[in-house]
PDB file of C-alpha atoms (C1' of nucleotides) in Angstrom:
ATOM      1  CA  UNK R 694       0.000   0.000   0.000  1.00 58.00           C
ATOM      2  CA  UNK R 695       1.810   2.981  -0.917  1.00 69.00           C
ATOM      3  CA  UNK R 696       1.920   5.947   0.947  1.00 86.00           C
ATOM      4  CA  UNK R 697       1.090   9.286  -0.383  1.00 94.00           C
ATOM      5  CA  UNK R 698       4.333  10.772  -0.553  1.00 96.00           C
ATOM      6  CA  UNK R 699       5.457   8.379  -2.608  1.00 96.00           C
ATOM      7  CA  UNK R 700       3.054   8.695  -5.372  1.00 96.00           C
ATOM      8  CA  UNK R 701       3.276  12.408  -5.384  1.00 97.00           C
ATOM      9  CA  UNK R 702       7.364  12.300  -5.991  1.00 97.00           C
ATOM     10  CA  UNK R 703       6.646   9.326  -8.972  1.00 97.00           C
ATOM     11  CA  UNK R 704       4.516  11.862 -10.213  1.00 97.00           C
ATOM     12  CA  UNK R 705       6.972  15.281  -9.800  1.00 97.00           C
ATOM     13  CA  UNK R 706       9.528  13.960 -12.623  1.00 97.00           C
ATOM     14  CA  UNK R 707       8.770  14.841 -16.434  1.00 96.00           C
ATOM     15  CA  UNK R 708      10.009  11.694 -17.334  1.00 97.00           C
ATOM     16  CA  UNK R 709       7.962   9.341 -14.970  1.00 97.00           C
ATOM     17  CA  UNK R 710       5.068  11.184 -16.099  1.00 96.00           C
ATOM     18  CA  UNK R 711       5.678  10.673 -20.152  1.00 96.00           C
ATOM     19  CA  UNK R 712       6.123   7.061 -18.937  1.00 96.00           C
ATOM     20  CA  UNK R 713       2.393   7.226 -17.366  1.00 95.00           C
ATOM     21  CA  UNK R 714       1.065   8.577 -20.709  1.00 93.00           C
ATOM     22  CA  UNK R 715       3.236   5.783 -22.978  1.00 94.00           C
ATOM     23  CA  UNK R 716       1.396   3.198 -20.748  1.00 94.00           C
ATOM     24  CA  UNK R 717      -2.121   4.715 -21.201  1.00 90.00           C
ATOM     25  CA  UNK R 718      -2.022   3.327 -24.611  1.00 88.00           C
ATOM     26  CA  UNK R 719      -0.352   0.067 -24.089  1.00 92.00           C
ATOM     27  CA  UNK R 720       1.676  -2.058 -21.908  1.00 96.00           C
ATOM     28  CA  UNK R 721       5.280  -2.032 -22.318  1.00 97.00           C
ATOM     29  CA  UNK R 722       8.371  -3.862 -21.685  1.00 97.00           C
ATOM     30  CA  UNK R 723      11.106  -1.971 -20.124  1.00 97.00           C
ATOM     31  CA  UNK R 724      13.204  -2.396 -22.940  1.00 96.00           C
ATOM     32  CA  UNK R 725      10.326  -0.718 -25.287  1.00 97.00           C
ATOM     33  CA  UNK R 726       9.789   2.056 -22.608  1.00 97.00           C
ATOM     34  CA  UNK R 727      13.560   2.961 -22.992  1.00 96.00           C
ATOM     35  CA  UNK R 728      13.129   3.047 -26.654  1.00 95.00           C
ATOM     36  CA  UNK R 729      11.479   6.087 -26.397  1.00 95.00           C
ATOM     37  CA  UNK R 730      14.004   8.120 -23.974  1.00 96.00           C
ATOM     38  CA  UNK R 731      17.535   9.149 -24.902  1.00 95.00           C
ATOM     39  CA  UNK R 732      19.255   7.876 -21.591  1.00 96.00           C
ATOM     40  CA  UNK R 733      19.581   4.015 -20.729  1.00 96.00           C
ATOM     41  CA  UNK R 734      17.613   1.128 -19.874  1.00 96.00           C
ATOM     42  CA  UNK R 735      19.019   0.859 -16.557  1.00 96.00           C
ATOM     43  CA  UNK R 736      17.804   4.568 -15.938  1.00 97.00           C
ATOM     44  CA  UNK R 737      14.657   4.206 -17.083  1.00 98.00           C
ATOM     45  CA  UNK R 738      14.608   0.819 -15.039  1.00 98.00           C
ATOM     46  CA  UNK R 739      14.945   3.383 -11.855  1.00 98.00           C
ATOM     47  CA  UNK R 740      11.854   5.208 -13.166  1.00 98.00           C
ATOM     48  CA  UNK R 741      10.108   2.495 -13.371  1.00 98.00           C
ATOM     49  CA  UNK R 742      10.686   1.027  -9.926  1.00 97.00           C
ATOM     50  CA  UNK R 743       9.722   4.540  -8.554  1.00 98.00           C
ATOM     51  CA  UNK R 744       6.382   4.313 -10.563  1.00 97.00           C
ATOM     52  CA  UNK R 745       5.885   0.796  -9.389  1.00 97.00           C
ATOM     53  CA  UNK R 746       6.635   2.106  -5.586  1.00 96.00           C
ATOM     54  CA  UNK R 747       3.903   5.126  -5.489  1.00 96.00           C
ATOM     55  CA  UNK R 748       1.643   2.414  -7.067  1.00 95.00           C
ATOM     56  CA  UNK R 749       1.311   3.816 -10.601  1.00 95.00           C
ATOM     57  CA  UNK R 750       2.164   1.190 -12.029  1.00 96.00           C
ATOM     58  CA  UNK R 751       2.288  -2.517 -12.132  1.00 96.00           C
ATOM     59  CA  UNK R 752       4.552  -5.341 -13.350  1.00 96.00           C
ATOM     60  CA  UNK R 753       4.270  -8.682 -14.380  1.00 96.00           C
ATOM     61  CA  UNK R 754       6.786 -11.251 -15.621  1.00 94.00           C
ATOM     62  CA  UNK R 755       6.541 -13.382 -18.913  1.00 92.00           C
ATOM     63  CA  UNK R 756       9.711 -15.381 -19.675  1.00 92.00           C
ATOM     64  CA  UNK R 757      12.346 -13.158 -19.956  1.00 93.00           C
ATOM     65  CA  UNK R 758      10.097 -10.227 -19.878  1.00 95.00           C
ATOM     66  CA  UNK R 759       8.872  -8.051 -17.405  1.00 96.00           C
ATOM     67  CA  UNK R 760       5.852  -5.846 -18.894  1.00 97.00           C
ATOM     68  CA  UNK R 761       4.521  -2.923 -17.185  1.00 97.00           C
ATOM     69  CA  UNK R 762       1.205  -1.848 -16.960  1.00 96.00           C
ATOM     70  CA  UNK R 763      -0.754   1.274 -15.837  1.00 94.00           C
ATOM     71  CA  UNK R 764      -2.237   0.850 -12.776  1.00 92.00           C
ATOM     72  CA  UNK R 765      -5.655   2.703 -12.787  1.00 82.00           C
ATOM     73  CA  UNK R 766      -5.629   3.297  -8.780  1.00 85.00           C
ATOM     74  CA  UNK R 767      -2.185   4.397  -8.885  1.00 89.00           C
ATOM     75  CA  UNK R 768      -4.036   8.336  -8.627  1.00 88.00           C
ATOM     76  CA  UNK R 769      -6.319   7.769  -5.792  1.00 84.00           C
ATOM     77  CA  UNK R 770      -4.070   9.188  -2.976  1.00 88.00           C
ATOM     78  CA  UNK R 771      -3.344  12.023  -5.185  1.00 90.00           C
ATOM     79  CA  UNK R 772      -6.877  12.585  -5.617  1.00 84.00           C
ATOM     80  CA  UNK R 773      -7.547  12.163  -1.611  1.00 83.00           C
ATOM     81  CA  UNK R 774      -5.056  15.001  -0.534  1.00 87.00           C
ATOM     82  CA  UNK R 775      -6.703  17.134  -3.451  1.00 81.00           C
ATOM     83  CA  UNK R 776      -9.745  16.252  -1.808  1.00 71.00           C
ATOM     84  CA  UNK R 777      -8.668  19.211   0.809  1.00 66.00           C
ATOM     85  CA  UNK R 778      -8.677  22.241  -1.631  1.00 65.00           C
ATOM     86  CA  UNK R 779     -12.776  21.054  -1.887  1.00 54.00           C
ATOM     87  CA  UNK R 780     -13.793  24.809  -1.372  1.00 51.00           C
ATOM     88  CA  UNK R 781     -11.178  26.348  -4.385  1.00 55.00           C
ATOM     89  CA  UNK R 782     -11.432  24.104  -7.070  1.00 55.00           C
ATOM     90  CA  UNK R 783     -14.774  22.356  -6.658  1.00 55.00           C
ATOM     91  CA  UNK R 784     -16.046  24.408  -9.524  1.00 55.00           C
ATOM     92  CA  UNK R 785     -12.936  23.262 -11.633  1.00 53.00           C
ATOM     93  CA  UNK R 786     -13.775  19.683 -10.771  1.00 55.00           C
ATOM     94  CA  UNK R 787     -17.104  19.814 -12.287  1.00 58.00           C
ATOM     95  CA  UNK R 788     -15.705  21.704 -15.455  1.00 57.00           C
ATOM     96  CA  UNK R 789     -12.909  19.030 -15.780  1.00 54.00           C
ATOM     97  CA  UNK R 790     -15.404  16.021 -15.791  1.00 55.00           C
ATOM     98  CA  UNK R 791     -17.380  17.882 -18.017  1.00 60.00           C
ATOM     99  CA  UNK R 792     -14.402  18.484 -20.692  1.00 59.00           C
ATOM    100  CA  UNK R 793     -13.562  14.443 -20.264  1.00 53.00           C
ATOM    101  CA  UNK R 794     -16.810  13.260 -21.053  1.00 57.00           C
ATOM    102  CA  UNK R 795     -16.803  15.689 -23.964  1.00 56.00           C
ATOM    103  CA  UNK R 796     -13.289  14.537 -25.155  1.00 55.00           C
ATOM    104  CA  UNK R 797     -14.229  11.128 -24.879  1.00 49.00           C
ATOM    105  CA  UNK R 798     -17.060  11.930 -27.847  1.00 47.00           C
TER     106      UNK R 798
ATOM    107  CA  UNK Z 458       3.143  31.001 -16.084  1.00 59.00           C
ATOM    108  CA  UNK Z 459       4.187  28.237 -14.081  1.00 70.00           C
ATOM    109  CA  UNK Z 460       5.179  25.198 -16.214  1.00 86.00           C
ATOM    110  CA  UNK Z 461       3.511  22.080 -15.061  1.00 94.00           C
ATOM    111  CA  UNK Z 462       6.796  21.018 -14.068  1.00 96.00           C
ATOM    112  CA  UNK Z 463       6.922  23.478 -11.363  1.00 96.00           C
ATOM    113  CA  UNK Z 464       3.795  22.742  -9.830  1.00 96.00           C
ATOM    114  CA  UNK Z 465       4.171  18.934  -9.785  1.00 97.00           C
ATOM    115  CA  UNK Z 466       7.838  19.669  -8.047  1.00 97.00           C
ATOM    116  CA  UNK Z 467       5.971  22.007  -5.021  1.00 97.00           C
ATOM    117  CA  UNK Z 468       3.614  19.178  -4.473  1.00 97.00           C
ATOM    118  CA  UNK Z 469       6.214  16.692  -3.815  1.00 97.00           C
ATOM    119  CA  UNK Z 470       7.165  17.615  -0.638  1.00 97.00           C
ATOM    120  CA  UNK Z 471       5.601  16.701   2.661  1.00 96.00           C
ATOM    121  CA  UNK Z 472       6.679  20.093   3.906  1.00 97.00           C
ATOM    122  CA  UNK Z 473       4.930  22.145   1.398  1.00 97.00           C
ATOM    123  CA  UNK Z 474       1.987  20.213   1.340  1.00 96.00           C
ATOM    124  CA  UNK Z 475       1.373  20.707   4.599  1.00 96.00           C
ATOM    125  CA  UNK Z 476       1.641  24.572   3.881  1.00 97.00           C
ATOM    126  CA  UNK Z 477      -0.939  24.402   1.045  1.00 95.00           C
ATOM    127  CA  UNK Z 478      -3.360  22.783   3.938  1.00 93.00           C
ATOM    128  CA  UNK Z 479      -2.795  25.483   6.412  1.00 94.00           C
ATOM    129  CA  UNK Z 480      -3.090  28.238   4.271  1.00 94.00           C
ATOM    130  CA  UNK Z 481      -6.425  26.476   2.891  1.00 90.00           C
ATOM    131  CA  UNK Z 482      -7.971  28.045   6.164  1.00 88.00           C
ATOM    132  CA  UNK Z 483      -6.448  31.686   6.379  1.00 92.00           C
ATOM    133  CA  UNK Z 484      -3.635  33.054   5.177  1.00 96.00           C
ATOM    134  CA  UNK Z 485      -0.394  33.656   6.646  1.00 97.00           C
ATOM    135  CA  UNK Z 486       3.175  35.291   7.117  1.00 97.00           C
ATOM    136  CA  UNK Z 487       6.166  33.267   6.939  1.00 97.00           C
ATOM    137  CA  UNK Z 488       6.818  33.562  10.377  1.00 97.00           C
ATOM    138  CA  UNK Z 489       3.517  32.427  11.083  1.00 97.00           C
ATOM    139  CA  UNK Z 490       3.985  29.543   8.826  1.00 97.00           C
ATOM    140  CA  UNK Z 491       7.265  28.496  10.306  1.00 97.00           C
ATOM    141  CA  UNK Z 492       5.686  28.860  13.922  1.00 95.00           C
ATOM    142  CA  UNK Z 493       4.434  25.479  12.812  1.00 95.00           C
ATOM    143  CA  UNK Z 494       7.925  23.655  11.860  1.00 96.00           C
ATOM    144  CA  UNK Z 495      10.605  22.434  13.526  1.00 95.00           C
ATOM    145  CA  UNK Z 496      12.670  23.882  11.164  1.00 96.00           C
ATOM    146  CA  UNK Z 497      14.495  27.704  10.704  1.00 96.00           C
ATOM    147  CA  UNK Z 498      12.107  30.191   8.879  1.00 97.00           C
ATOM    148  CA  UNK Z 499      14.935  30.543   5.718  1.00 97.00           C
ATOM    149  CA  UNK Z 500      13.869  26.736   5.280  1.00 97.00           C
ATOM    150  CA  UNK Z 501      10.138  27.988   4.915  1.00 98.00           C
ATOM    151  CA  UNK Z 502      10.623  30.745   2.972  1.00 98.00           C
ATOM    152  CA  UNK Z 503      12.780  28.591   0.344  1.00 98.00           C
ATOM    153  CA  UNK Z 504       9.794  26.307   0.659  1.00 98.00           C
ATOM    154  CA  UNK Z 505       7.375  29.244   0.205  1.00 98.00           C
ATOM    155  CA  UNK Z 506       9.475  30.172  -2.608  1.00 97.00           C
ATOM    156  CA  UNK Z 507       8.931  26.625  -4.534  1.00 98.00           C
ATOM    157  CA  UNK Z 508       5.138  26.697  -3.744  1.00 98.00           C
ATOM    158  CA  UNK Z 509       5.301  30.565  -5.496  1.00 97.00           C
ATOM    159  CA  UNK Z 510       7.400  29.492  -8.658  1.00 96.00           C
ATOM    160  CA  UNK Z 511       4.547  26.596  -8.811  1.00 96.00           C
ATOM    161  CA  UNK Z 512       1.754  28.879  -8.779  1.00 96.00           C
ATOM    162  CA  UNK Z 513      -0.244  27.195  -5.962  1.00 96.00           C
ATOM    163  CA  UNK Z 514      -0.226  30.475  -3.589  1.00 96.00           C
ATOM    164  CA  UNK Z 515       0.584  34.139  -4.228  1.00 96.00           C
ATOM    165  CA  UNK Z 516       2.126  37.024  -1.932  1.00 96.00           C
ATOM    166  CA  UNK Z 517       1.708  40.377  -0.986  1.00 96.00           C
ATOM    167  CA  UNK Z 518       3.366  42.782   1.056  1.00 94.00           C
ATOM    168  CA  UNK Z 519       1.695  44.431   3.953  1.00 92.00           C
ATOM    169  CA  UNK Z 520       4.133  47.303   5.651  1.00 92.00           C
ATOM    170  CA  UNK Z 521       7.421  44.697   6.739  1.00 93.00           C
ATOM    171  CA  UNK Z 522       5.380  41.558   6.562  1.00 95.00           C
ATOM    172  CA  UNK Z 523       5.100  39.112   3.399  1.00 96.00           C
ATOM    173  CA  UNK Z 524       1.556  37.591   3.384  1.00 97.00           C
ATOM    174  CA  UNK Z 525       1.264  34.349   1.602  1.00 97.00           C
ATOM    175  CA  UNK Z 526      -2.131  32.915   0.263  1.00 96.00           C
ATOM    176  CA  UNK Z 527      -3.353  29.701  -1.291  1.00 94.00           C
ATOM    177  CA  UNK Z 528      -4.043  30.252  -5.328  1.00 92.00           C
ATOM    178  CA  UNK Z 529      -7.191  28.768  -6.219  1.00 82.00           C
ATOM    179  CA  UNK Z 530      -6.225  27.926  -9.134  1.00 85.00           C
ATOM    180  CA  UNK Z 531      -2.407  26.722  -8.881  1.00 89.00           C
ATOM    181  CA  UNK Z 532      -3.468  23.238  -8.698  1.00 89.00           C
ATOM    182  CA  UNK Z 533      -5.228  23.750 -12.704  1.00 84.00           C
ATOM    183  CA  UNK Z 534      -1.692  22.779 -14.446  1.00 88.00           C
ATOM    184  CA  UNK Z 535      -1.887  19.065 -12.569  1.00 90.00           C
ATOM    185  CA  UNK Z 536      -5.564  18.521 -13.106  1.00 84.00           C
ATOM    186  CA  UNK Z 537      -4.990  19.279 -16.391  1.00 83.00           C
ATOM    187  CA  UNK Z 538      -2.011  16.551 -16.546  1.00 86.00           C
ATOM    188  CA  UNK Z 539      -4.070  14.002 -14.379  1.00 81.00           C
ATOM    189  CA  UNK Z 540      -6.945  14.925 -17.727  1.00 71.00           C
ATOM    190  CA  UNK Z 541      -4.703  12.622 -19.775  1.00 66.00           C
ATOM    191  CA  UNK Z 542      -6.134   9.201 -17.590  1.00 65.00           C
ATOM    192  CA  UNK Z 543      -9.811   9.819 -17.689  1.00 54.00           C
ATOM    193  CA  UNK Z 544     -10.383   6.219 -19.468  1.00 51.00           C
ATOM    194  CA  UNK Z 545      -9.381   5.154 -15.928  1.00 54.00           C
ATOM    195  CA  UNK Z 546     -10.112   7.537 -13.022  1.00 54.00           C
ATOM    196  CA  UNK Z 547     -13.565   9.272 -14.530  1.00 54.00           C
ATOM    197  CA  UNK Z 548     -15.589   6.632 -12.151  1.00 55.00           C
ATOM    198  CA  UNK Z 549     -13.844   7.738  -9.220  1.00 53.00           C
ATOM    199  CA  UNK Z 550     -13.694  11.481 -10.378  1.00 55.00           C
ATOM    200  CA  UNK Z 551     -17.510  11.493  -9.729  1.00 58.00           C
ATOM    201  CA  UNK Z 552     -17.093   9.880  -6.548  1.00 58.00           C
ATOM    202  CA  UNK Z 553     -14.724  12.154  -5.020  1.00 55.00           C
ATOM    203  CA  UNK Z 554     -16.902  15.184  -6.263  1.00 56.00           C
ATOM    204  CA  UNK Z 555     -19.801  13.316  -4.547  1.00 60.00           C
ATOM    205  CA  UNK Z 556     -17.723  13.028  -1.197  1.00 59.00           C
ATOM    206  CA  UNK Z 557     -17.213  16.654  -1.274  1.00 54.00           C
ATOM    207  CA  UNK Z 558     -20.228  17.855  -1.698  1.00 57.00           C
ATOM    208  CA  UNK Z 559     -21.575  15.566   1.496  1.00 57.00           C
ATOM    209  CA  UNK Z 560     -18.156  17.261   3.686  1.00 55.00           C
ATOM    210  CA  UNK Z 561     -19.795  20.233   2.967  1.00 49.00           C
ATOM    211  CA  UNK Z 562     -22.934  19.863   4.655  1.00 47.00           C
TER     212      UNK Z 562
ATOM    213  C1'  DC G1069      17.075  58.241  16.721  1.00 65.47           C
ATOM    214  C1'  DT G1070      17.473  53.693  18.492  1.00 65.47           C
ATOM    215  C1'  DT G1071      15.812  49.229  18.839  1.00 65.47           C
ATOM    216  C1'  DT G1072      13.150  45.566  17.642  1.00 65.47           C
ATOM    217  C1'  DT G1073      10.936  42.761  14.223  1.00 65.47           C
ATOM    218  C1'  DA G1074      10.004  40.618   9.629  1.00 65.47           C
ATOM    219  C1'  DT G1075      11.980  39.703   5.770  1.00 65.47           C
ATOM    220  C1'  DG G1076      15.596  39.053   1.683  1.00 65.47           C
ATOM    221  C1'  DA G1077      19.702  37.025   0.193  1.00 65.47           C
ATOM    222  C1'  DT G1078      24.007  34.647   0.148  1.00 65.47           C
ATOM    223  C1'  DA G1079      27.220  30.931   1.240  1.00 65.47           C
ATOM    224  C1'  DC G1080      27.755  26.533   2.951  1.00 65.47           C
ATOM    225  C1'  DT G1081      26.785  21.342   4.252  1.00 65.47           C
ATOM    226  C1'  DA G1082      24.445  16.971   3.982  1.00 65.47           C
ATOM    227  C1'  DA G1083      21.392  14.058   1.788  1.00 65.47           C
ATOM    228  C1'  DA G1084      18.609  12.595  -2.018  1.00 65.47           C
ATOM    229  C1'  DT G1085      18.229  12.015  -6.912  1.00 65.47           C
ATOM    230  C1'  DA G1086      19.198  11.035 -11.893  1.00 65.47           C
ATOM    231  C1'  DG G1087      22.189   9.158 -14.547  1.00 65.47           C
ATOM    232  C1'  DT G1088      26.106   5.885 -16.263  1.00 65.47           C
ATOM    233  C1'  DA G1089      28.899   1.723 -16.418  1.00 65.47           C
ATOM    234  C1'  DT G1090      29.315  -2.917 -15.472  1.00 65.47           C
ATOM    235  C1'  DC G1091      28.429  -7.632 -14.434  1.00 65.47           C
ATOM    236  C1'  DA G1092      25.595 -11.575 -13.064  1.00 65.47           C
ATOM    237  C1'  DC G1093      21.512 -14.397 -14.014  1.00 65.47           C
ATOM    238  C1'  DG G1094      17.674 -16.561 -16.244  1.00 65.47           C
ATOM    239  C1'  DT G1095      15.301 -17.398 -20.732  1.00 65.47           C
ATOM    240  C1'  DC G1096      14.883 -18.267 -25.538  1.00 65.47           C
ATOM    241  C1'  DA G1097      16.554 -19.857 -29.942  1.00 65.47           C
ATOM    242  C1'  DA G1098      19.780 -22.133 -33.119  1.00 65.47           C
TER     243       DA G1098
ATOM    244  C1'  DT U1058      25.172 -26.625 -25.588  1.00 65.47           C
ATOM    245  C1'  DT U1059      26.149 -22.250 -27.018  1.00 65.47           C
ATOM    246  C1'  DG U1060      25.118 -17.826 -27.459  1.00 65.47           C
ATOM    247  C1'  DA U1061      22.119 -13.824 -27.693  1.00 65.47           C
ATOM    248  C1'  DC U1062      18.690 -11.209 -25.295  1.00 65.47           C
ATOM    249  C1'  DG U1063      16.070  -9.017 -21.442  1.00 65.47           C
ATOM    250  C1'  DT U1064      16.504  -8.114 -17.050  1.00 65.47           C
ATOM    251  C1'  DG U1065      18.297  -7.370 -11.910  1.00 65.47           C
ATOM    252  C1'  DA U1066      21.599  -5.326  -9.142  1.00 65.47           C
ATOM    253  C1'  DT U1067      25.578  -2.926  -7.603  1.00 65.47           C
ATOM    254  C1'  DA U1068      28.996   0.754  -7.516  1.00 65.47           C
ATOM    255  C1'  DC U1069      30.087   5.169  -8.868  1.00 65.47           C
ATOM    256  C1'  DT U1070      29.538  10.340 -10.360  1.00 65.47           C
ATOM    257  C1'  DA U1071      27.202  14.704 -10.927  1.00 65.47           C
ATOM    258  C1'  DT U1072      23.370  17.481  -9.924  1.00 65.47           C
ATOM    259  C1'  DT U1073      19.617  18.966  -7.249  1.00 65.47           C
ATOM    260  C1'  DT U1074      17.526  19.683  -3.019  1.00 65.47           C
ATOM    261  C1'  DA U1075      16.600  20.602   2.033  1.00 65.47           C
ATOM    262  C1'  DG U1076      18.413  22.580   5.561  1.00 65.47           C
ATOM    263  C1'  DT U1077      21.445  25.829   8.490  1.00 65.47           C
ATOM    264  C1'  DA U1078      24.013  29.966   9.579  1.00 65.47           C
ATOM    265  C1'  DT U1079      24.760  34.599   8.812  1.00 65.47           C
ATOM    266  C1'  DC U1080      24.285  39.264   7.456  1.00 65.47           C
ATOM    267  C1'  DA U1081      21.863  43.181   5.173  1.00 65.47           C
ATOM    268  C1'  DT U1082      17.635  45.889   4.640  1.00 65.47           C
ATOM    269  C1'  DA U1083      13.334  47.970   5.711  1.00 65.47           C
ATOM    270  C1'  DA U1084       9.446  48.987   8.668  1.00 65.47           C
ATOM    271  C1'  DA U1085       7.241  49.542  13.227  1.00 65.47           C
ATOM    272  C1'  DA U1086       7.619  51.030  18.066  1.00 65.47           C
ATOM    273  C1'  DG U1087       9.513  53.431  21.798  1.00 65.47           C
TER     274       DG U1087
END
DNA sequence: CTTTTATGATACTAAATAGTATCACGTCAA
DNA sequence: TTGACGTGATACTATTTAGTATCATAAAAG
């Protein structure tokens, strides 16, 4: 069960987070995630064991393989310690769902 | 401007967070923010610093004192991000906006 | 004017972080 | 079996970050 802290610092690097939208799509080995990033697989490796601590993520092994996979409750502590701003952005929340649903058309 | 960047970095710390949630009720100095942390008040002004660059509060000057204030809408950048995995959170968006409108009451 | 108070800013230290290089290990294929 | 491939793990370096200590500046109070 990770704690919130973690998932907010998996979430504060620009490269953790273009891993998060790569994996919307698709699941990914790590060797195809560090096809996409200019440094090497053992870097990206790190990244991916950060993800996989703050919960974003989850792995899986098949043979030689280890795929990783989006994990869709990854957000909810995020979302929970948002969840104390209710009074500011409660009008943006119902704005954002409404922009989703329209995106989604 | 803040870059998303920015405001995904502020959020990452414990320290800052627990700003944001204190200024959520009224705002404050940085002395009267640092009455709250075992730490020196330079440390909470660097901190207060981060959380400005991110755009989640703003200051203003009264006479000697610098009075810092949540920014309603410094947290728009990461909901904006977070947009990008509505396939998988949009169920639990409506939750959460159910769960704050019941804290309310 | 003198003193106190709140802040701004700089220099410095320690720890965390992002990255590389390297090697060991298990799996798949010829 | 032999080797190539994907991964795990460690050691190392450079950069960033969190924190302190210190001093300068400006405003409020006497």
């Amino acid at each position: 069960m990770p704690q919130v802290q973690s998932t907010f610092r998996a979430l504060a690097d620009p490269t953790r987070r273009d891993i998060l939208v790569m994996l919307r799509d698709c699941d990914l080995t790590i060797a195809e995630v560090a096809e996409n990033f200019d440094m090497t697989r053992a870097a990206v490796k790190k990244h991916l064991t950060v993800l996989s601590d703050g919960g974003l993520i989850t792995t899986r092994t098949s043979g030689r393989e280890r795929i990783n996979a989006l994990n869709p409750q990854g957000i909810d502590p995020v979302m929970d310690w948002l969840k104390y701003f209710d009074i500011f952005w409660d009008d943006r929340l119902a704005t954002l769902k409404t922009e989703i649903e329209k995106d989604r058309k």
